[in-house]
mmCIF file of C-alpha atoms in Angstrom:
data_model
loop_
_atom_site.group_PDB
_atom_site.id
_atom_site.type_symbol
_atom_site.label_atom_id
_atom_site.label_comp_id
_atom_site.label_asym_id
_atom_site.label_seq_id
_atom_site.Cartn_x
_atom_site.Cartn_y
_atom_site.Cartn_z
ATOM 1 C CA MET O 1 -2.207 3.276 6.333
ATOM 2 C CA THR O 2 -5.130 2.297 8.043
ATOM 3 C CA THR O 3 -4.585 0.119 10.934
ATOM 4 C CA PRO O 4 -6.441 -2.735 9.913
ATOM 5 C CA LEU O 5 -4.553 -3.159 6.772
ATOM 6 C CA SER O 6 -0.733 -1.942 8.757
ATOM 7 C CA ASP O 7 -2.578 -5.164 10.847
ATOM 8 C CA THR O 8 -2.553 -7.640 8.383
ATOM 9 C CA PHE O 9 0.973 -6.833 7.025
ATOM 10 C CA SER O 10 1.921 -7.239 10.809
ATOM 11 C CA GLN O 11 0.587 -11.074 10.414
ATOM 12 C CA GLN O 12 2.766 -11.782 7.634
ATOM 13 C CA LEU O 13 5.753 -10.679 8.157
ATOM 14 C CA ARG O 14 5.126 -12.353 11.248
ATOM 15 C CA GLY O 15 4.507 -15.255 9.909
ATOM 16 C CA MET O 16 7.670 -14.444 7.606
ATOM 17 C CA ARG O 17 9.721 -13.957 10.713
ATOM 18 C CA ALA O 18 8.295 -16.905 12.699
ATOM 19 C CA ASP O 19 8.966 -19.056 8.919
ATOM 20 C CA VAL O 20 12.964 -17.876 8.694
ATOM 21 C CA LEU O 21 13.798 -18.803 12.361
ATOM 22 C CA ALA O 22 12.031 -22.377 11.814
ATOM 23 C CA GLN O 23 14.566 -22.335 8.567
ATOM 24 C CA LEU O 24 17.876 -21.398 10.398
ATOM 25 C CA ARG O 25 17.203 -23.711 13.239
ATOM 26 C CA ALA O 26 16.283 -26.597 11.256
ATOM 27 C CA GLN O 27 19.809 -25.887 9.432
ATOM 28 C CA ARG O 28 21.222 -25.398 12.507
ATOM 29 C CA GLY O 29 20.194 -29.360 14.400
ATOM 30 C CA GLY O 30 16.763 -28.098 15.516
ATOM 31 C CA GLN O 31 17.913 -25.693 19.358
ATOM 32 C CA ILE O 32 21.543 -26.162 18.619
ATOM 33 C CA GLY O 33 23.909 -22.874 18.719
ATOM 34 C CA ARG O 34 26.596 -22.420 15.206
ATOM 35 C CA ALA O 35 29.174 -23.270 16.771
ATOM 36 C CA GLU O 36 28.179 -26.587 17.366
ATOM 37 C CA ALA O 37 26.373 -26.841 14.513
ATOM 38 C CA ALA O 38 29.448 -26.555 12.621
ATOM 39 C CA ALA O 39 31.021 -28.971 14.970
ATOM 40 C CA GLU O 40 28.431 -31.754 14.563
ATOM 41 C CA ALA O 41 28.800 -31.108 10.835
ATOM 42 C CA ARG O 42 32.044 -31.945 10.846
ATOM 43 C CA GLU O 43 31.839 -34.871 12.967
ATOM 44 C CA HIS O 44 29.612 -35.926 9.603
ATOM 45 C CA GLU O 45 31.635 -34.412 6.260
ATOM 46 C CA SER O 46 33.279 -37.049 4.131
ATOM 47 C CA ASP O 47 36.313 -37.711 2.688
ATOM 48 C CA ASP O 48 35.192 -35.876 -0.416
ATOM 49 C CA TRP O 49 36.784 -32.623 0.467
ATOM 50 C CA ALA O 50 35.006 -30.792 -2.455
ATOM 51 C CA GLN O 51 32.359 -32.030 -1.898
ATOM 52 C CA ALA O 52 31.946 -31.071 2.185
ATOM 53 C CA ASP O 53 33.370 -27.704 0.219
ATOM 54 C CA ALA O 54 30.644 -26.486 -1.952
ATOM 55 C CA GLU O 55 28.020 -28.454 1.191
ATOM 56 C CA ARG O 56 29.871 -26.131 3.501
ATOM 57 C CA ASP O 57 29.982 -22.890 1.629
ATOM 58 C CA LEU O 58 25.845 -23.244 0.109
ATOM 59 C CA ALA O 59 24.841 -23.624 3.444
ATOM 60 C CA PHE O 60 26.486 -20.410 4.889
ATOM 61 C CA ALA O 61 25.277 -18.852 2.031
ATOM 62 C CA LEU O 62 21.689 -20.216 3.217
ATOM 63 C CA GLU O 63 22.421 -19.108 6.591
ATOM 64 C CA GLU O 64 23.103 -15.535 5.262
ATOM 65 C CA ARG O 65 19.990 -14.990 2.705
ATOM 66 C CA GLU O 66 17.559 -15.849 6.226
ATOM 67 C CA SER O 67 19.887 -13.839 7.833
ATOM 68 C CA ALA O 68 19.275 -10.741 5.434
ATOM 69 C CA GLU O 69 15.683 -11.444 4.710
ATOM 70 C CA LEU O 70 15.517 -11.493 8.950
ATOM 71 C CA ILE O 71 17.045 -8.496 9.325
ATOM 72 C CA ALA O 72 14.528 -6.691 5.625
ATOM 73 C CA ILE O 73 11.481 -8.073 7.406
ATOM 74 C CA ASP O 74 12.332 -6.317 11.587
ATOM 75 C CA ALA O 75 12.622 -3.314 9.182
ATOM 76 C CA ALA O 76 9.454 -3.435 7.785
ATOM 77 C CA LEU O 77 8.184 -4.195 11.671
ATOM 78 C CA GLN O 78 9.618 -1.072 13.109
ATOM 79 C CA ARG O 79 9.036 1.546 9.782
ATOM 80 C CA ILE O 80 4.892 0.033 10.448
ATOM 81 C CA ALA O 81 5.973 0.528 14.581
ATOM 82 C CA ASP O 82 7.021 4.028 13.010
ATOM 83 C CA GLY O 83 3.947 4.998 10.176
ATOM 84 C CA SER O 84 6.427 4.861 7.207
ATOM 85 C CA TYR O 85 5.870 1.198 6.203
ATOM 86 C CA GLY O 86 3.758 1.304 2.236
ATOM 87 C CA LEU O 87 5.876 4.555 1.998
ATOM 88 C CA CYS O 88 8.734 5.137 -1.263
ATOM 89 C CA VAL O 89 11.925 5.374 0.683
ATOM 90 C CA ASP O 90 12.722 7.480 -1.887
ATOM 91 C CA CYS O 91 10.596 9.600 -3.495
ATOM 92 C CA GLY O 92 7.373 9.042 -0.320
ATOM 93 C CA ASP O 93 4.813 7.664 -2.919
ATOM 94 C CA ALA O 94 2.889 4.770 -1.761
ATOM 95 C CA ILE O 95 3.836 1.659 -2.663
ATOM 96 C CA ALA O 96 0.825 -0.557 -4.032
ATOM 97 C CA ASN O 97 -1.134 -3.361 -1.877
ATOM 98 C CA ALA O 98 -0.773 -5.594 -4.614
ATOM 99 C CA ARG O 99 3.412 -5.498 -4.096
ATOM 100 C CA LEU O 100 3.106 -5.478 -0.505
ATOM 101 C CA HIS O 101 0.932 -8.568 0.136
ATOM 102 C CA ALA O 102 3.704 -10.205 -3.423
ATOM 103 C CA ASN O 103 7.128 -8.207 -0.653
ATOM 104 C CA PRO O 104 5.925 -7.263 2.292
ATOM 105 C CA THR O 105 9.378 -6.056 2.589
ATOM 106 C CA ALA O 106 9.257 -3.556 -0.264
ATOM 107 C CA LEU O 107 11.004 -0.295 0.332
ATOM 108 C CA ARG O 108 10.028 1.682 -3.025
ATOM 109 C CA CYS O 109 7.515 1.711 -4.954
ATOM 110 C CA VAL O 110 7.791 -0.159 -8.519
ATOM 111 C CA GLY O 111 8.734 3.102 -10.623
ATOM 112 C CA CYS O 112 11.838 3.980 -8.118
ATOM 113 C CA GLN O 113 12.318 0.440 -8.147
ATOM 114 C CA ASP O 114 12.911 -0.331 -11.238
ATOM 115 C CA LYS O 115 15.418 2.851 -11.992
ATOM 116 C CA THR O 116 17.468 1.351 -8.629
ATOM 117 C CA GLU O 117 17.437 -1.792 -10.269
ATOM 118 C CA GLN O 118 18.629 -0.158 -14.303
ATOM 119 C CA ALA O 119 21.014 2.234 -11.809
ATOM 120 C CA SER O 120 23.164 -1.298 -10.598
ATOM 121 C CA GLY O 121 22.318 -3.266 -13.760
ATOM 122 C CA ALA O 122 20.403 -5.782 -12.125
ATOM 123 C CA VAL O 123 17.854 -7.622 -14.138
ATOM 124 C CA ARG O 124 14.399 -7.550 -13.084
ATOM 125 C CA PRO O 125 13.040 -11.319 -13.381
ATOM 126 C CA ALA O 126 9.847 -11.326 -15.508
ATOM 127 C CA SER O 127 7.683 -12.800 -12.570
ATOM 128 C CA TYR O 128 7.818 -9.202 -11.022
#
């Protein structure tokens, strides 16, 4: 991959990373840590335990998803640094630039991703 193209994807990934970190901070109530955010949430919980449990589960699921997204972004930035970005981890072929623009953390070319999803039984959305 050419340096200008790597720089483009690096900038896109860094922007995504900043957005995810901002979302995590907002969920936690700003710059406070997990423990403080949990304590604050408990203070504001209603007497409806089912609703409070559902809200807590949703918050944990969102934070887990965003943490996984951060890991994927950091891994993509590392692949840019080591020169393997844009190469399919399965077959070694180049991943189409259009795919990388749509999903800059993509690990596989479309063909290998299809095979992986079929093997796992995952269903691909129509907009893929």
